[in-house]
Amino acid sequence: MKFLPLPIRRLALPVAALALASAGLAVQAQTYPARPVTLVVPYPPGGTADILARSVGQKLGERLGQTVVVENKAGAGTAIGTRFVAEAAPDGYTLLLGTVSSHAINPAMSKVGYDPVKDFVTIAPLASIPFVLVANPQSPYRTLADLLQAARTQPGSVSYASAGPGTSNHLAGEMLASDAGVKLLHVPYRGSAPALADVLAGHVPVMFDLQSTAMPNIAQGKLRALAVTSRQRNALLPEVPTVAEGGLPGFEVSAWFALFAPARIPREAAQRLSSEMAAIMKSPEMAARLKDMGAEPDTRPPAQFADYVRSEADRYARVLKAAGLSPSP
């Protein structure tokens, strides 16, 4: 039997250990996923985020060869479900359907127990849904210019409804007022449904409503669309100008959705998930599904979207501070 000289043996041991570790990582990458994946939705069942998660989850499961289980963990304005994923094992088996609320608005309003930037890695942007500034047809506002002119002539005389303080449609109003240099009167409700009901009844003249829920009322003539908050005109409302076209360049607000994983997820798992999601989001079937939901696909690379999340977090922090909505103790 031949023996290696002692110095060579000492060198061979760590090299062999490194080779074994590399082989183990390669096997892990090849076998991921070896069991079902959980996709957490920080909202109750039935809403837009839940519907999107189930559509994406089904397709992702088919491509991974494993079941993707959608689990609703609602509460604390998305904080409960989002924090659950932030604290989950970073192994690629727990994902989050994150939104502008979970990653930009709520962390700027209260102590949510997680960092929306440091505690997550972006797997894939999914879609965004613009808001539509809608008015009761009996109101005097036929265009955005009409509304802004009234607000300039009589500061505080123009009221708008929202789903409550700190909600995305409330903050859309705050951004509009700030960018236009006017004062609007905020009328908060406990949810979008009662806010919309009062706009339809004429008790409050306008509100920012998600395009997906505004469309039926616009089509039936129950609401008048004044402007959309997307960067470009929307294909479903091609005749409605953007807020930017109405005199506020750069104005853009949307409810966006993305797939996140806990930070420190293995790179191989993150790359596999991102690759599969890119294929899913480019499919004609998913494009049709998003169109039915009134959503627009987001095709930005994960790294670029991660930068966008950071900018959104900073932007909403400034808006909330200006609105006097300081973080709760």
Short mmCIF file of C-alpha atoms in Angstrom, two decimals, residues 61-277:
data_model
loop_
_atom_site.label_atom_id
_atom_site.label_comp_id
_atom_site.label_asym_id
_atom_site.label_seq_id
_atom_site.Cartn_x
_atom_site.Cartn_y
_atom_site.Cartn_z
CA GLY A 61 -46.15 23.90 -9.44
CA GLU A 62 -46.52 22.41 -12.90
CA ARG A 63 -43.09 23.65 -13.94
CA LEU A 64 -41.38 22.64 -10.68
CA GLY A 65 -42.98 19.21 -10.58
CA GLN A 66 -44.16 19.86 -7.04
CA THR A 67 -47.35 21.16 -5.45
CA VAL A 68 -47.39 24.86 -4.60
CA VAL A 69 -49.68 25.30 -1.62
CA VAL A 70 -51.26 28.75 -1.30
CA GLU A 71 -51.67 29.70 2.36
CA ASN A 72 -53.55 32.82 3.46
CA LYS A 73 -52.08 34.55 6.51
CA ALA A 74 -54.01 37.81 6.77
CA GLY A 75 -53.87 40.39 9.52
CA ALA A 76 -52.15 43.56 10.71
CA GLY A 77 -52.33 45.11 7.26
CA THR A 78 -50.27 42.29 5.64
CA ALA A 79 -47.66 42.31 8.44
CA ILE A 80 -48.52 38.88 9.87
CA GLY A 81 -48.05 36.91 6.68
CA THR A 82 -45.10 38.97 5.51
CA ARG A 83 -43.27 38.62 8.82
CA PHE A 84 -43.94 34.86 8.76
CA VAL A 85 -42.06 34.55 5.48
CA ALA A 86 -39.26 36.87 6.61
CA GLU A 87 -38.66 34.54 9.58
CA ALA A 88 -39.06 31.30 7.62
CA ALA A 89 -36.13 29.04 6.76
CA PRO A 90 -34.39 30.47 3.67
CA ASP A 91 -34.51 27.18 1.81
CA GLY A 92 -36.78 28.05 -1.13
CA TYR A 93 -39.81 26.26 0.28
CA THR A 94 -41.61 29.34 1.66
CA LEU A 95 -42.45 32.22 -0.69
CA LEU A 96 -44.47 35.42 -0.39
CA LEU A 97 -46.93 37.15 -2.67
CA GLY A 98 -45.80 40.66 -1.71
CA THR A 99 -47.45 43.94 -2.62
CA VAL A 100 -46.96 47.68 -2.41
CA SER A 101 -48.69 47.50 0.97
CA SER A 102 -46.44 44.83 2.46
CA HIS A 103 -43.18 46.26 1.14
CA ALA A 104 -43.69 50.03 0.91
CA ILE A 105 -46.73 51.41 2.75
CA ASN A 106 -47.08 49.40 5.96
CA PRO A 107 -43.37 49.41 6.94
CA ALA A 108 -43.47 53.22 6.70
CA MET A 109 -46.57 53.42 8.90
CA SER A 110 -45.84 51.07 11.78
CA LYS A 111 -43.37 48.65 13.32
CA VAL A 112 -44.05 45.57 11.25
CA GLY A 113 -41.24 43.38 12.57
CA TYR A 114 -39.39 42.97 9.28
CA ASP A 115 -37.27 44.98 6.86
CA PRO A 116 -38.90 44.99 3.41
CA VAL A 117 -35.52 45.30 1.71
CA LYS A 118 -33.01 43.41 3.86
CA ASP A 119 -35.21 40.47 4.82
CA PHE A 120 -36.30 39.49 1.31
CA VAL A 121 -34.96 38.68 -2.13
CA THR A 122 -37.03 39.39 -5.22
CA ILE A 123 -37.86 36.26 -7.18
CA ALA A 124 -40.01 37.86 -9.84
CA PRO A 125 -42.21 40.91 -10.39
CA LEU A 126 -45.69 39.82 -11.40
CA ALA A 127 -48.07 42.60 -12.32
CA SER A 128 -49.47 45.98 -11.45
CA ILE A 129 -52.98 47.40 -11.44
CA PRO A 130 -53.34 51.15 -11.95
CA PHE A 131 -55.86 53.30 -10.17
CA VAL A 132 -58.52 55.31 -11.93
CA LEU A 133 -59.62 58.68 -10.61
CA VAL A 134 -63.38 58.28 -10.86
CA ALA A 135 -66.15 60.77 -10.25
CA ASN A 136 -69.88 60.52 -9.72
CA PRO A 137 -71.49 61.44 -13.08
CA GLN A 138 -73.56 64.13 -11.33
CA SER A 139 -70.46 65.88 -9.99
CA PRO A 140 -69.18 69.01 -11.77
CA TYR A 141 -65.85 67.34 -12.56
CA ARG A 142 -65.62 66.11 -16.12
CA THR A 143 -61.83 66.18 -16.31
CA LEU A 144 -58.85 66.19 -13.97
CA ALA A 145 -58.33 69.85 -14.88
CA ASP A 146 -61.84 70.65 -13.61
CA LEU A 147 -61.09 69.03 -10.27
CA LEU A 148 -57.73 70.72 -9.82
CA GLN A 149 -59.15 74.11 -10.80
CA ALA A 150 -61.88 73.76 -8.16
CA ALA A 151 -59.28 72.76 -5.57
CA ARG A 152 -57.16 75.81 -6.39
CA THR A 153 -60.12 78.19 -6.34
CA GLN A 154 -61.53 76.87 -3.05
CA PRO A 155 -58.84 74.97 -1.12
CA GLY A 156 -60.27 71.99 0.77
CA SER A 157 -63.62 72.09 -1.01
CA VAL A 158 -62.92 69.00 -3.13
CA SER A 159 -63.34 65.81 -1.12
CA TYR A 160 -62.25 62.30 -2.07
CA ALA A 161 -63.08 58.94 -0.52
CA SER A 162 -60.61 56.20 0.40
CA ALA A 163 -60.50 52.78 2.04
CA GLY A 164 -58.95 54.35 5.13
CA PRO A 165 -55.89 56.27 6.35
CA GLY A 166 -52.68 54.94 4.87
CA THR A 167 -54.34 52.84 2.18
CA SER A 168 -53.00 53.04 -1.34
CA ASN A 169 -55.98 54.99 -2.69
CA HIS A 170 -55.68 57.48 0.17
CA LEU A 171 -52.00 57.99 -0.59
CA ALA A 172 -52.74 58.37 -4.30
CA GLY A 173 -54.88 61.35 -3.31
CA GLU A 174 -52.11 62.73 -1.11
CA MET A 175 -49.63 62.43 -3.97
CA LEU A 176 -52.02 64.15 -6.36
CA ALA A 177 -52.55 67.03 -3.95
CA SER A 178 -48.82 67.36 -3.29
CA ASP A 179 -47.78 67.28 -6.93
CA ALA A 180 -50.52 69.71 -7.97
CA GLY A 181 -49.94 72.04 -5.02
CA VAL A 182 -53.58 71.90 -3.91
CA LYS A 183 -55.48 70.90 -0.78
CA LEU A 184 -57.99 68.05 -1.01
CA LEU A 185 -60.34 66.88 1.74
CA HIS A 186 -59.77 63.22 2.61
CA VAL A 187 -62.87 61.23 3.62
CA PRO A 188 -61.75 57.85 5.01
CA TYR A 189 -63.94 54.75 5.16
CA ARG A 190 -63.47 51.26 6.58
CA GLY A 191 -62.71 49.61 3.29
CA SER A 192 -63.07 50.26 -0.41
CA ALA A 193 -66.62 48.92 -0.67
CA PRO A 194 -68.28 51.54 1.58
CA ALA A 195 -66.13 54.29 0.05
CA LEU A 196 -67.21 53.30 -3.43
CA ALA A 197 -70.84 53.06 -2.32
CA ASP A 198 -70.82 56.68 -1.18
CA VAL A 199 -69.20 57.86 -4.41
CA LEU A 200 -71.85 55.99 -6.40
CA ALA A 201 -74.53 57.59 -4.22
CA GLY A 202 -73.05 61.05 -4.73
CA HIS A 203 -72.18 61.67 -1.07
CA VAL A 204 -68.49 62.08 -1.99
CA PRO A 205 -67.65 63.22 -5.52
CA VAL A 206 -64.45 61.30 -6.35
CA MET A 207 -62.05 58.56 -5.33
CA PHE A 208 -59.09 56.61 -6.66
CA ASP A 209 -60.38 53.11 -7.38
CA LEU A 210 -58.46 50.13 -8.71
CA GLN A 211 -59.07 49.74 -12.41
CA SER A 212 -60.12 46.12 -11.89
CA THR A 213 -63.04 47.14 -9.67
CA ALA A 214 -63.79 50.46 -11.38
CA MET A 215 -64.28 49.05 -14.87
CA PRO A 216 -67.81 47.61 -14.45
CA ASN A 217 -69.14 50.87 -13.01
CA ILE A 218 -67.41 52.91 -15.72
CA ALA A 219 -68.80 50.66 -18.44
CA GLN A 220 -72.33 51.03 -17.03
CA GLY A 221 -72.05 54.80 -16.77
CA LYS A 222 -72.25 54.78 -12.98
CA LEU A 223 -68.82 56.39 -12.70
CA ARG A 224 -66.95 58.87 -14.87
CA ALA A 225 -63.24 58.16 -15.41
CA LEU A 226 -61.16 61.33 -15.15
CA ALA A 227 -57.63 59.93 -15.33
CA VAL A 228 -55.57 56.77 -14.90
CA THR A 229 -52.50 56.65 -12.67
CA SER A 230 -50.33 54.46 -14.90
CA ARG A 231 -47.35 55.83 -16.81
CA GLN A 232 -49.08 55.24 -20.13
CA ARG A 233 -52.71 55.06 -21.16
CA ASN A 234 -54.36 51.78 -20.33
CA ALA A 235 -55.49 49.41 -23.06
CA LEU A 236 -58.85 48.91 -21.33
CA LEU A 237 -59.46 52.67 -21.09
CA PRO A 238 -57.65 54.07 -24.13
CA GLU A 239 -59.71 57.26 -24.22
CA VAL A 240 -58.91 58.19 -20.61
CA PRO A 241 -55.78 60.34 -20.19
CA THR A 242 -53.11 59.67 -17.59
CA VAL A 243 -52.64 61.98 -14.62
CA ALA A 244 -49.30 62.90 -16.17
CA GLU A 245 -51.09 64.01 -19.34
CA GLY A 246 -53.40 66.05 -17.14
CA GLY A 247 -50.53 68.33 -16.18
CA LEU A 248 -48.54 66.38 -13.57
CA PRO A 249 -45.50 64.89 -15.39
CA GLY A 250 -44.03 61.77 -13.82
CA PHE A 251 -47.10 60.98 -11.74
CA GLU A 252 -47.51 57.21 -11.39
CA VAL A 253 -49.22 55.12 -8.71
CA SER A 254 -50.19 51.46 -8.91
CA ALA A 255 -50.96 48.44 -6.80
CA TRP A 256 -48.08 46.10 -7.66
CA PHE A 257 -47.51 42.45 -6.90
CA ALA A 258 -44.30 40.40 -6.79
CA LEU A 259 -42.93 37.07 -5.63
CA PHE A 260 -40.40 37.23 -2.78
CA ALA A 261 -38.38 34.71 -0.78
CA PRO A 262 -36.58 35.06 2.55
CA ALA A 263 -33.12 36.57 2.29
CA ARG A 264 -30.21 34.11 2.10
CA ILE A 265 -32.18 31.65 -0.03
CA PRO A 266 -29.71 29.39 -1.87
CA ARG A 267 -28.71 31.01 -5.13
CA GLU A 268 -29.55 27.90 -7.11
CA ALA A 269 -33.11 27.80 -5.74
CA ALA A 270 -33.62 31.53 -6.38
CA GLN A 271 -32.36 31.19 -9.96
CA ARG A 272 -34.60 28.19 -10.61
CA LEU A 273 -37.65 30.00 -9.28
CA SER A 274 -36.88 33.19 -11.20
CA SER A 275 -36.31 31.28 -14.41
CA GLU A 276 -39.58 29.38 -14.12
CA MET A 277 -41.52 32.53 -13.22
#
